[in-house]
Coordinates of C-alpha atoms and ligand atoms in Angstrom, one line a residue:
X933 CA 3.0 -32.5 5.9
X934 CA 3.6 -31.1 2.7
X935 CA 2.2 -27.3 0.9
X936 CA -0.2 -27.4 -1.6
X937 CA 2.3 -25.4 -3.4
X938 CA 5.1 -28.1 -3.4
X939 CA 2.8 -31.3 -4.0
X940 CA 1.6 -29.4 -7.6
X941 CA 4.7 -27.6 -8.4
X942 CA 7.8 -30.3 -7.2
X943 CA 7.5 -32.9 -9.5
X944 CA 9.8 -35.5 -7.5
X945 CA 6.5 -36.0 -5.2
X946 CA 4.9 -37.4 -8.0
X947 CA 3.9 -41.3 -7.2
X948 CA 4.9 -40.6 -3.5
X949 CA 2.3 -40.9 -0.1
X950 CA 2.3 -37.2 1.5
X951 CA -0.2 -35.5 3.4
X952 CA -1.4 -32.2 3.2
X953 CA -4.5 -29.9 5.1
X954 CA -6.6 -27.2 4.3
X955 CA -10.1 -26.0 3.5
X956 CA -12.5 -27.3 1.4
X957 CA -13.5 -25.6 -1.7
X958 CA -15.9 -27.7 -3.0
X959 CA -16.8 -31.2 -3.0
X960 CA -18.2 -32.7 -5.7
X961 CA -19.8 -35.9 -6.9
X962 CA -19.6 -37.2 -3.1
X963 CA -15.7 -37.7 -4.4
X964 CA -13.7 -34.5 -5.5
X965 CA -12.3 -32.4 -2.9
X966 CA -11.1 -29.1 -3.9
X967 CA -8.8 -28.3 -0.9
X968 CA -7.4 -24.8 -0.6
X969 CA -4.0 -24.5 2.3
X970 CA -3.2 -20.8 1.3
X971 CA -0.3 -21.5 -0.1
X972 CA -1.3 -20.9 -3.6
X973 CA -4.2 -19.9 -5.3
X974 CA -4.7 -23.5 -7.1
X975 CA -6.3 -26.2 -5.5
X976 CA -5.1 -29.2 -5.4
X977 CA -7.9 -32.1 -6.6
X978 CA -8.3 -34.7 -3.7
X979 CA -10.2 -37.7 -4.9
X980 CA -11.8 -39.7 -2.2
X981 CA -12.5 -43.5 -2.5
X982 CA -16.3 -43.7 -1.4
X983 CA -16.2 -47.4 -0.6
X984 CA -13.6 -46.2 1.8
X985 CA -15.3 -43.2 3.4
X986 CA -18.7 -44.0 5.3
X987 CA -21.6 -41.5 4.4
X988 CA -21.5 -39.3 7.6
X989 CA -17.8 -38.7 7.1
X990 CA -18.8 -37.8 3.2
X991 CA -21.6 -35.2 4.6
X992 CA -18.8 -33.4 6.6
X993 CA -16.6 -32.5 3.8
X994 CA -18.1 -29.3 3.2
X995 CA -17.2 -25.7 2.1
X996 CA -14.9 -24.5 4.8
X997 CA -14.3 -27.5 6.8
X998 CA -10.7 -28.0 7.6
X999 CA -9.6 -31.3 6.1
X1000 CA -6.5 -33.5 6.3
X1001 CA -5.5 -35.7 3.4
X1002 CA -2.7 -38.3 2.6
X1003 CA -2.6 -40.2 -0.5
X1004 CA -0.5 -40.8 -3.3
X1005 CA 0.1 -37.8 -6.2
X1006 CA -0.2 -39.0 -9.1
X1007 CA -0.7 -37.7 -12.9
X1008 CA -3.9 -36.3 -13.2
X1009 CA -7.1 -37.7 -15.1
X1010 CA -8.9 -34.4 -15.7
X1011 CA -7.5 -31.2 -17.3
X1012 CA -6.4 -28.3 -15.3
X1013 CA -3.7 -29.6 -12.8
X1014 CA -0.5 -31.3 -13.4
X1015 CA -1.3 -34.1 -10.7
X1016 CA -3.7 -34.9 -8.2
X1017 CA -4.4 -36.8 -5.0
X1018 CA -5.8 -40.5 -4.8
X1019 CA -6.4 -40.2 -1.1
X1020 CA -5.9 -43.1 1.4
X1021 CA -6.8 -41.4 4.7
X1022 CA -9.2 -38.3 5.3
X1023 CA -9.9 -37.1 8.7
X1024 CA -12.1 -33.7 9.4
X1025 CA -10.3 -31.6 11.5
X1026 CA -12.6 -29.0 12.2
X1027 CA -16.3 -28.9 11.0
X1028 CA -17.6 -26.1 8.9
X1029 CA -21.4 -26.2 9.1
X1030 CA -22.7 -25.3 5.6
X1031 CA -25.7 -23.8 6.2
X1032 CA -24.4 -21.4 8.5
X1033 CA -20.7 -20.5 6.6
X1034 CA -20.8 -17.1 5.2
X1035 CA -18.3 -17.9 2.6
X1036 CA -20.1 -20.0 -0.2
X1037 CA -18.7 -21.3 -3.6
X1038 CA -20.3 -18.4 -5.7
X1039 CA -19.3 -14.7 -6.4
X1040 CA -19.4 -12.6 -3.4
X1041 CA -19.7 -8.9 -3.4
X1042 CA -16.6 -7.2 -1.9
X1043 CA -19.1 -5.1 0.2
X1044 CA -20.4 -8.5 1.7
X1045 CA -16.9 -9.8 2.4
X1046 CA -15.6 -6.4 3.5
X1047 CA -18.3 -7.0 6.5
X1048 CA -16.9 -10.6 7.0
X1049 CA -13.5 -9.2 7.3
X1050 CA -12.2 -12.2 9.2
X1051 CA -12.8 -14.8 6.9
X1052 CA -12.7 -12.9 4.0
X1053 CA -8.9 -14.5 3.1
X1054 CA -10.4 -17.4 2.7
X1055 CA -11.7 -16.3 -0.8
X1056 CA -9.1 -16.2 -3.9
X1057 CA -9.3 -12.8 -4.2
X1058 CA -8.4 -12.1 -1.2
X1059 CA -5.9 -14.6 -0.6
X1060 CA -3.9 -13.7 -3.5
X1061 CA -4.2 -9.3 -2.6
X1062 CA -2.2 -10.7 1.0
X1063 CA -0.1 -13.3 -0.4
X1064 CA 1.0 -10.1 -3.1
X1065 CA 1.1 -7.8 0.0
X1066 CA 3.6 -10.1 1.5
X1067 CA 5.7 -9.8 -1.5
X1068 CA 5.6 -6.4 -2.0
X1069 CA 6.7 -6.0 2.1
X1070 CA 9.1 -8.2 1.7
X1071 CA 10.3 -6.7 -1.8
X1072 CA 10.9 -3.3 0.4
X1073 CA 13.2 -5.2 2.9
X1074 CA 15.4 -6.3 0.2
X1075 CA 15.4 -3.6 -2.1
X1076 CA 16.6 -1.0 1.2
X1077 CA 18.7 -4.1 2.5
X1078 CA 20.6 -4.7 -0.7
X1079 CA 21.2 -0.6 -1.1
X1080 CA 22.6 -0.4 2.1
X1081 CA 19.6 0.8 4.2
X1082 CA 19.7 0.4 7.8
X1083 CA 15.7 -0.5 8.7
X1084 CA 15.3 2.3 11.6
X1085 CA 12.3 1.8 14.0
X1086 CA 10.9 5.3 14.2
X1087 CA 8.4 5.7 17.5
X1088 CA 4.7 5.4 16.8
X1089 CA 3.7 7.8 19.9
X1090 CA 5.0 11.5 19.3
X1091 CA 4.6 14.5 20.2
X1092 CA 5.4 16.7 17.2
X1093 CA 3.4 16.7 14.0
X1094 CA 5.8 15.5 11.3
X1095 CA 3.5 17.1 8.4
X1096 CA 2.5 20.3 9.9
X1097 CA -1.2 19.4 8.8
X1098 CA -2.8 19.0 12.2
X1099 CA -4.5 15.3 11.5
X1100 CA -3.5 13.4 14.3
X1101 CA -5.0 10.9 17.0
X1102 CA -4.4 11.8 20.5
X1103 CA -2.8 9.0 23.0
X1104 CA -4.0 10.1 26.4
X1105 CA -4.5 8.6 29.5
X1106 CA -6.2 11.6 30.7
X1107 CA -10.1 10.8 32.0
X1108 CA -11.9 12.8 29.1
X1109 CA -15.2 13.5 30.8
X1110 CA -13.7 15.2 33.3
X1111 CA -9.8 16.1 32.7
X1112 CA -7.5 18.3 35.2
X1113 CA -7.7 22.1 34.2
X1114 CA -4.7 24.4 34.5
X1115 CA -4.9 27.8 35.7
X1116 CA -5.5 29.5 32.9
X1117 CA -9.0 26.6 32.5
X1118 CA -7.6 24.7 29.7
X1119 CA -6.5 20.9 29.7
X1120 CA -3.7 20.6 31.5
X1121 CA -1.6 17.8 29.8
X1122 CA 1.4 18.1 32.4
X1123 CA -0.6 16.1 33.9
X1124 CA -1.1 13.4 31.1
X1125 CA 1.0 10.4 31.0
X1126 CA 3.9 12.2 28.7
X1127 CA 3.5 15.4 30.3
X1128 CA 2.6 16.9 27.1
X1129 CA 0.2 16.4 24.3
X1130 CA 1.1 13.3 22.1
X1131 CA -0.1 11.8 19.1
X1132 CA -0.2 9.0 17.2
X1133 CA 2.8 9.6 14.3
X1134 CA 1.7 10.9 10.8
X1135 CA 5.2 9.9 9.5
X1136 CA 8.5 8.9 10.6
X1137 CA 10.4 11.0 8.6
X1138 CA 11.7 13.3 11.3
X1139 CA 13.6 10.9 13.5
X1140 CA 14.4 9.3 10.3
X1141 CA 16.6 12.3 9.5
X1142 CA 18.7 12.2 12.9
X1143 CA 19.4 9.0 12.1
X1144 CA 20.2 9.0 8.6
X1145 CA 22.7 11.9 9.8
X1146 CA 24.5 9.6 11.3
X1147 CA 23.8 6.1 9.8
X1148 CA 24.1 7.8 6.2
X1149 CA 21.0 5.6 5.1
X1150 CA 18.0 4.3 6.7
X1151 CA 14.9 3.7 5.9
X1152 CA 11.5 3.3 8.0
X1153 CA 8.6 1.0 7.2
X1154 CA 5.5 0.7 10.0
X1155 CA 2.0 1.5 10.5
X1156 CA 1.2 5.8 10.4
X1157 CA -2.2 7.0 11.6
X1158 CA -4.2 10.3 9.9
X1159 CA -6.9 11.7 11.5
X1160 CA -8.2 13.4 8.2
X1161 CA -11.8 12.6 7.3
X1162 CA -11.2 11.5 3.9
X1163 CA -13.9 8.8 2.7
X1164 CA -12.1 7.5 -0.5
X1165 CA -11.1 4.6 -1.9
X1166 CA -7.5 6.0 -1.7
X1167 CA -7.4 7.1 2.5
X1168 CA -6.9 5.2 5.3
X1169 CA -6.6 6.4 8.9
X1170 CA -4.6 3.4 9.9
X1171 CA -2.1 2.6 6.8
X1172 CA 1.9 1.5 6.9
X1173 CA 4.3 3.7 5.1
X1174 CA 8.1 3.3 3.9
X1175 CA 10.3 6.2 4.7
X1176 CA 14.1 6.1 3.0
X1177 CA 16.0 8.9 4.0
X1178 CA 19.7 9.3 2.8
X1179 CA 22.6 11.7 3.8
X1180 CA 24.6 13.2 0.9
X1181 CA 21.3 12.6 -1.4
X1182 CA 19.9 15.3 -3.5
X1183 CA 16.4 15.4 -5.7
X1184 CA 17.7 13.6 -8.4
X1185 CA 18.9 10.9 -6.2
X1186 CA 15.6 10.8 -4.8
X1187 CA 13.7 10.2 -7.6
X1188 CA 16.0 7.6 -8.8
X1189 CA 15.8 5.7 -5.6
X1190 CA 12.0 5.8 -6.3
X1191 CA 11.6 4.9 -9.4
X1192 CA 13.8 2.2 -8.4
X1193 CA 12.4 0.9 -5.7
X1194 CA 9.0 0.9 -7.6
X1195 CA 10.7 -1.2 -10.2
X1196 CA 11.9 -3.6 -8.2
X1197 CA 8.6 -3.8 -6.1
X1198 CA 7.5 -4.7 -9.4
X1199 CA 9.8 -7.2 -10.9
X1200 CA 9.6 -9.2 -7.6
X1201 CA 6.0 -9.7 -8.2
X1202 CA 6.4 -10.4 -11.8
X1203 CA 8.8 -13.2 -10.5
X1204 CA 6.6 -14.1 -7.8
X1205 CA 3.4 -14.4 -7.6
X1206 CA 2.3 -15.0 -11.5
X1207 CA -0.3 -17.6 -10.3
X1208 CA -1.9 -14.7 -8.3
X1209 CA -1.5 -12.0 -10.9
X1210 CA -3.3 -13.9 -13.2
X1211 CA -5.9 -14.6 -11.1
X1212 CA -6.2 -10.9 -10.5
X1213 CA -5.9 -9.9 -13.6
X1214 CA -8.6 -12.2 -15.6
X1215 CA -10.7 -10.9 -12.4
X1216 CA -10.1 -6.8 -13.5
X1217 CA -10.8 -7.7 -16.7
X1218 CA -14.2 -9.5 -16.2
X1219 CA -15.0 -6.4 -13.4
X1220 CA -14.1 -4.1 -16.5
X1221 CA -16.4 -5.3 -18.9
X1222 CA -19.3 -3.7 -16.4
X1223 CA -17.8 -0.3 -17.2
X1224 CA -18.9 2.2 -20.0
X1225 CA -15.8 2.0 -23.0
X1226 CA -14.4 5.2 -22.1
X1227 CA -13.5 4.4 -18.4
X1228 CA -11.9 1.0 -19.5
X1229 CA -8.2 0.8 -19.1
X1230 CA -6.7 0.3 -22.5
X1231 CA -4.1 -2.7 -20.5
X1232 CA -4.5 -5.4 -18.5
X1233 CA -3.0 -5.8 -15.0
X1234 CA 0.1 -7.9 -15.9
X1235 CA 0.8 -6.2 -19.0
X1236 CA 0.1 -2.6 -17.1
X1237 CA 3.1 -3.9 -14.7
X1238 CA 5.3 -4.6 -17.7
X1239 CA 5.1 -1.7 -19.2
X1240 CA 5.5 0.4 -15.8
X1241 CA 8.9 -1.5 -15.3
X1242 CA 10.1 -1.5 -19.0
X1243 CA 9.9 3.0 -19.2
X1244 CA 11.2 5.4 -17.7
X1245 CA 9.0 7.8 -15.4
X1246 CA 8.3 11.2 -16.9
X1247 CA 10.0 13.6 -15.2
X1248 CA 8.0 17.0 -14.9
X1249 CA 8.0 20.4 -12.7
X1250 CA 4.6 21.5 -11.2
X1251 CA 4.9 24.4 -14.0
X1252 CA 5.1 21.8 -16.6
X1253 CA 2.1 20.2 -14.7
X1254 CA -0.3 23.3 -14.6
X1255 CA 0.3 24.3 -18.1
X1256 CA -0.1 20.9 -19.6
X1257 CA -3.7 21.0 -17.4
X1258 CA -4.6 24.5 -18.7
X1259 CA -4.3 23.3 -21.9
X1260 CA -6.4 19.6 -21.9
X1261 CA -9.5 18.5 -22.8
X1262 CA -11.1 18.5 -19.3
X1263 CA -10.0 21.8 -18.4
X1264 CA -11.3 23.4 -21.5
X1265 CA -14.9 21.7 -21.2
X1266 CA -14.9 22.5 -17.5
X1267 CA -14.6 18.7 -17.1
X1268 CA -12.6 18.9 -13.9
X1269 CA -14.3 19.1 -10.1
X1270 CA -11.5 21.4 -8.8
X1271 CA -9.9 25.0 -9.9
X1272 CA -6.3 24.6 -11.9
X1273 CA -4.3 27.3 -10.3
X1274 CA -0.5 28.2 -9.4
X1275 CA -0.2 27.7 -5.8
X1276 CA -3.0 25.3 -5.5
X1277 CA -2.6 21.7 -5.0
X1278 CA -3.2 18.8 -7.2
X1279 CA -6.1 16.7 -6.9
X1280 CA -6.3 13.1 -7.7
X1281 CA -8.5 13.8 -10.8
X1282 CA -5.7 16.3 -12.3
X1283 CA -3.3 13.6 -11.3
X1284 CA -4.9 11.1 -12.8
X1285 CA -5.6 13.2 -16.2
X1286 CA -1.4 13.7 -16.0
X1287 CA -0.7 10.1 -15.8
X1288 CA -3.4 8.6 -17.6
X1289 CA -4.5 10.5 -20.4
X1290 CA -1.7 12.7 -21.3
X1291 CA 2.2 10.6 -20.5
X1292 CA 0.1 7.5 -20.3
X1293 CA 3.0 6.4 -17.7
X1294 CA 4.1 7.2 -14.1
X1295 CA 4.9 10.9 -13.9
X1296 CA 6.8 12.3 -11.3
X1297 CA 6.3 15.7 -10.6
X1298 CA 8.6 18.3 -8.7
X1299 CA 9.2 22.3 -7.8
X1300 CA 5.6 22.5 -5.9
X1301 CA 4.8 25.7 -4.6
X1302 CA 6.3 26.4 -1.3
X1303 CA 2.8 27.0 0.1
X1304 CA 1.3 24.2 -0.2
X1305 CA 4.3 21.9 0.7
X1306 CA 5.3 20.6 4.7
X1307 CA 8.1 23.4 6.1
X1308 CA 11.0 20.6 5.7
X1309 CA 11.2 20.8 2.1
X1310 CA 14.1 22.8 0.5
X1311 CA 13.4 26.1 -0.7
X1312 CA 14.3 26.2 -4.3
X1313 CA 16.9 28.7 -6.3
X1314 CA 17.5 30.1 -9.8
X1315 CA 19.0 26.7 -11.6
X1316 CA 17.2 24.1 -9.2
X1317 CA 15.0 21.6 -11.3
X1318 CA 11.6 22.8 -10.1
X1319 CA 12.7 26.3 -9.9
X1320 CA 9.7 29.2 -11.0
X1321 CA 9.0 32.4 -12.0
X1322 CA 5.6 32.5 -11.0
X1323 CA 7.0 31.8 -7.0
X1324 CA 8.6 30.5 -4.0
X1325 CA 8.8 26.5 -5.0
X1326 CA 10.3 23.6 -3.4
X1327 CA 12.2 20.5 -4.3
X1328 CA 9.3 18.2 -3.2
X1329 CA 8.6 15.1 -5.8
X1330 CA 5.2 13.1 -6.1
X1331 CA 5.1 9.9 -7.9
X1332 CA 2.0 9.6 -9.8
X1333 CA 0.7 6.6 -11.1
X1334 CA -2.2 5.3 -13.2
X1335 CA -5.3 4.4 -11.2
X1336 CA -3.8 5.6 -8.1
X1337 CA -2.2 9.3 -8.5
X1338 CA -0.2 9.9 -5.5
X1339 CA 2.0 7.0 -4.4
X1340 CA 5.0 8.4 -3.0
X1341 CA 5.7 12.0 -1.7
X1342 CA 8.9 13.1 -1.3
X1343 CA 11.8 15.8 -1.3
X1344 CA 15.2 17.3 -0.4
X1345 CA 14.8 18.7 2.6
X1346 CA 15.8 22.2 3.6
X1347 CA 19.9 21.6 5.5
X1348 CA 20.3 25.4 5.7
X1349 CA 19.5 26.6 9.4
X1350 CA 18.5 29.8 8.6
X1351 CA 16.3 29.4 5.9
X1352 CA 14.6 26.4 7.6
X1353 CA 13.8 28.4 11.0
X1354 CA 12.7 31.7 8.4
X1355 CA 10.6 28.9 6.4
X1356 CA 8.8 27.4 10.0
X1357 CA 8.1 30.7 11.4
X1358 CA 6.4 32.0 7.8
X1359 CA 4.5 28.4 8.2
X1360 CA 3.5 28.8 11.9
X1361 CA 5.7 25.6 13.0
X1362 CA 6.7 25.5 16.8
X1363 CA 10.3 25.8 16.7
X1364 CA 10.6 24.9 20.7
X1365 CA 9.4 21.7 20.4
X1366 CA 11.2 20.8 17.3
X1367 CA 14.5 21.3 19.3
X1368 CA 16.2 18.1 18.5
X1369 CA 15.4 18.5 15.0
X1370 CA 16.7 21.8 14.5
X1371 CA 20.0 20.3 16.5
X1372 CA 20.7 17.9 13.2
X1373 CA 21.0 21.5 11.1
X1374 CA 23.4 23.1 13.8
X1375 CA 25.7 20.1 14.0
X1376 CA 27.6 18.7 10.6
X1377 CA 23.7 19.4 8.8
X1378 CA 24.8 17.9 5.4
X1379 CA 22.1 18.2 2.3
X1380 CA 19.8 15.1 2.3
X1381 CA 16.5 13.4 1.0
X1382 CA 13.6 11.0 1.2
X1383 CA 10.4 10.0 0.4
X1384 CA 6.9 8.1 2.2
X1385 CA 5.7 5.3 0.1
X1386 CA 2.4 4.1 0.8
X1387 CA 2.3 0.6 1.3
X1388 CA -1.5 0.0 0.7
X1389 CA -1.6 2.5 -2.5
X1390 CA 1.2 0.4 -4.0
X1391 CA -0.8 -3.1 -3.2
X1392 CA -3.7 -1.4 -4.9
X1393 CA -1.6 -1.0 -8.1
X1394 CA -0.1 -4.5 -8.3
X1395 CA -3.4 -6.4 -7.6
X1396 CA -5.8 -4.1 -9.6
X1397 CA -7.8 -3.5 -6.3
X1398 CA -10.0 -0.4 -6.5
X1399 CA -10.2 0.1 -2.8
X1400 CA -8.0 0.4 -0.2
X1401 CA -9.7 -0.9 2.3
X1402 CA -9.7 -4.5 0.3
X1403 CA -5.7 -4.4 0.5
X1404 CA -5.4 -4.4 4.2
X1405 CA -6.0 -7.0 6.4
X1406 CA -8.1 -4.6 8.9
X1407 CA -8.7 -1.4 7.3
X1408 CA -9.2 1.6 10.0
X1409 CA -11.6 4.8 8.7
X1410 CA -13.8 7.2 9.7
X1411 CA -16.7 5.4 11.5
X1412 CA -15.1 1.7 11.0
X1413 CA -12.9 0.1 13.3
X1414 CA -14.9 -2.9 13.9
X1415 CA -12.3 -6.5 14.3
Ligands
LIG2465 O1 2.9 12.6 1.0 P1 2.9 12.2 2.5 O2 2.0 12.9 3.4 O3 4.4 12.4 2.9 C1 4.9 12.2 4.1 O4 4.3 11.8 5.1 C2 6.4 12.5 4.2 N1 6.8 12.6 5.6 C3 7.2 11.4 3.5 C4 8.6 11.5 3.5 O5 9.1 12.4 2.8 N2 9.4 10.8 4.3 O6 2.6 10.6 2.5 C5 3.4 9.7 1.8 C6 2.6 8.7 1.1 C7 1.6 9.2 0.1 O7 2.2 9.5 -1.1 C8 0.6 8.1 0.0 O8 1.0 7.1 -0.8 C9 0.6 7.6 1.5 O9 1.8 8.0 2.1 N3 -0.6 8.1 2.2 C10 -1.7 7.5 2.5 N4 -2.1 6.2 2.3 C11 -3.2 5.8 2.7 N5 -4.1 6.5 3.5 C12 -3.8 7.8 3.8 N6 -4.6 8.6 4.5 C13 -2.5 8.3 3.3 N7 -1.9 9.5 3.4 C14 -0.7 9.4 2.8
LIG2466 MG1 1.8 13.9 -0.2

């Protein structure tokens, strides 16, 4: 049996017999299989000898029907493919019946084939978003594996809250009608199945750190679970995450290992999957036509990707960020939802005003305000990049890019005992349970870094998506867990 992929692409195949199976695209003229295996978004063109095939065999070759086909590949009549197949022997191998197969040759909305989630991969669209979401996973392995990364399995049941922000999903075996009470009447979690309350992780970053205190680099890359009841095309609860964290890094390192790894992420898609990206990208195009002028993007996908590998990042400080704000078009016309203020966070539409209006490039921005950072993050001084006037800041770094906004979040993180413990007490961070992680500070603490990628934010970039919930296979959110 041979890949659709190989019989177009490997020219030696050309006059040979092989067989290959897939799915029917279409079939037209009772003798023009389109069959589709998955392992490329072309077809190849299957061209059945009628005398050969009896009539009830013929009715059976419809849209989603599983098909096996051997035949010799030879140079194509019609335009469009390279070669095609003058088949020999057909056989049905599963049945698709037409009139009840949700998945017709025509345009479906991505609402409709969100709700037919399980055959939904079975559409180019889709199939080219997973095939790209391979390469981008595999992409991380190599980039981490080639820099000397150790891939560290961080636990997916914890019991400390890695980001401070209280958004978690409990695990508990505990009957929650009627759960054991202690003495003072509240849920008594001794009892639970950990003995204490556990969660599903926000992040892996924590154990990360002992590790990479020892192993000098690691890196983490699994699925991460948030409880927050954010509705957007940008928020999952269920999404998968890539955590680096390095011994002997500082920020700059950080960013560079960043902007890096995005690069790469990039250039391995370029490399890779150019039938898909084209798809995709004549697809954005046709889907931006339907918008008013001024929400157009002024690039196309592939060349958007060019460009974000060809130029540096712009490098900015959260100072930098909130003047540049004060002083834009938006801000001025009262334009933007939420307030511009020192000490308050960033929202997407500020971010995306940074990165798409005014650098026109990713933008990575650092020295947030201690406030509104997790208590990890180091605590900047007088000379730090990121330092201020107008406050306490930190070395955090966001990586902001165009469509998306936040796609990485980052920082050095605070080595000095004291001013960690001083920093978690201002922050209301139990210091008890945090034990362990305090222990890496006592013992050889050395100044180090990281950063969270999100893995479904970056898929959205590379295949033009607008939601996230069309870039994973099973998207988990607030009321929606069905499959
Ligand atoms: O900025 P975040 O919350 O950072 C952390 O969790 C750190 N512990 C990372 C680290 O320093 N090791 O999340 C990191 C990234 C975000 O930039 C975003 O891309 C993604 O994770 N992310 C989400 N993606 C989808 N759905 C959500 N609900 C997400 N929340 C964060
Ligand atoms: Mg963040």
């Amino acid at each position: 049996m041979h890949s659709i992929q190989f019989a177009l692409d490997d020219e030696s195949l050309t006059n040979t017999t092989i067989t290959v199976a897939g799915w029917v695209r279409t079939f037209r003229n009772d003798r023009f299989i389109a069959l589709n295996d998955g392992s490329t978004i072309r077809n190849l063109q299957c061209v059945i000898d009628q005398k050969e095939v009896d009539a009830a065999t013929l009715a059976r070759f419809t849209t989603g029907a599983a098909v096996q086909c051997t035949g010799e590949l030879v140079p194509s009549q019609g335009s469009g493919q390279r070669v095609e197949m003058k088949v020999t022997a057909v056989e049905v191998i599963g049945d698709c019946p037409a009139e009840k197969y949700p998945i017709q040759p025509k345009k479906h909305s991505l609402e409709f084939l969100r709700e037919n989630a399980h055959l939904r991969f079975r559409t180019n669209t889709y199939s080219a978003v997973f095939r790209m979401r391979h390469q981008v996973s595999f992409g991380i392995h190599e980039y981490f594996d080639t820099h000397g990364y150790n891939y560290f399995h961080a636990p997916i049941i914890t019991a400390s809250d890695a980001e401070g922000a209280g958004e978690m999903f409990r695990v508990s075996t505990l009957d929650a009608k009627q759960p054991p009470l202690n003495e003072s009447g509240e849920v008594d979690f001794e009892e639970d199945f950990f003995g204490a309350e556990s969660h599903l992780t926000v992040s892996g970053q924590l154990q990360a750190e002992t590790a990479a205190l020892a192993l000098g680099k690691v890196y983490t890359f699994g699925p991460t679970f948030r409880a927050e009841n954010s509705n957007t095309t940008r928020h999952l609860a269920e999404f998968w995450m890539v955590e680096p964290e390095a011994a002997f890094m500082d920020l700059k390192g950080d960013m560079d290992l960043a902007e890096g790894l995005c690069k790469h992420l990039i250039s391995r898609v370029l490399r890779n999957s150019m039938d898909d990206l084209q798809f995709l990208d004549a697809r954005l195009a046709e889907e931006e036509k339907s918008k008013p002028q001024d929400q157009r993007s002024e690039m196309g996908l592939i060349d958007r990707l060019k460009f974000v590998l060809e130029n540096p990042f712009e490098r900015i400080t959260y100072d930098d960020a909130i003047n540049i704000l004060l002083r834009s078009k938006p801000y001025q016309k009262k334009k933007f939802q939420f307030p511009v203020e020192w000490d308050v966070d960033l929202q997407s539409e500020h971010e995306r005003y940074l990165v798409e209006k005014h650098f026109k490039k990713p933008v990575i921005v650092t020295g947030y305000p201690a406030k509104i950072k997790a208590f990890y993050m180091r605590t900047n001084a007088p000379g730090d990049f990121g330092y201020s006037e107008k406050g306490k800041t930190v070395a955090a770094m966001d990586v902001l890019f165009p469509g998306i906004g936040e796609i990485i979040g980052g920082s050095q993180r605070e080595e000095r005992l004291d001013v960690l413990e001083a920093r978690m007490d201002e922050m209301g961070v139990p210091k008890g349970e945090l034990w362990w992680y305090l222990d890496t500070r006592r013992f050889g603490t050395v100044p180090h870094a990281g950063f969270g990628l999100g893995l479904e934010r970056f898929v959205l970039f590379v295949t033009g998506m607008g939601n996230i919930r069309d870039v994973i296979p099973y998207p988990r959110a607030p009321k929606s867990a069905e499959f």
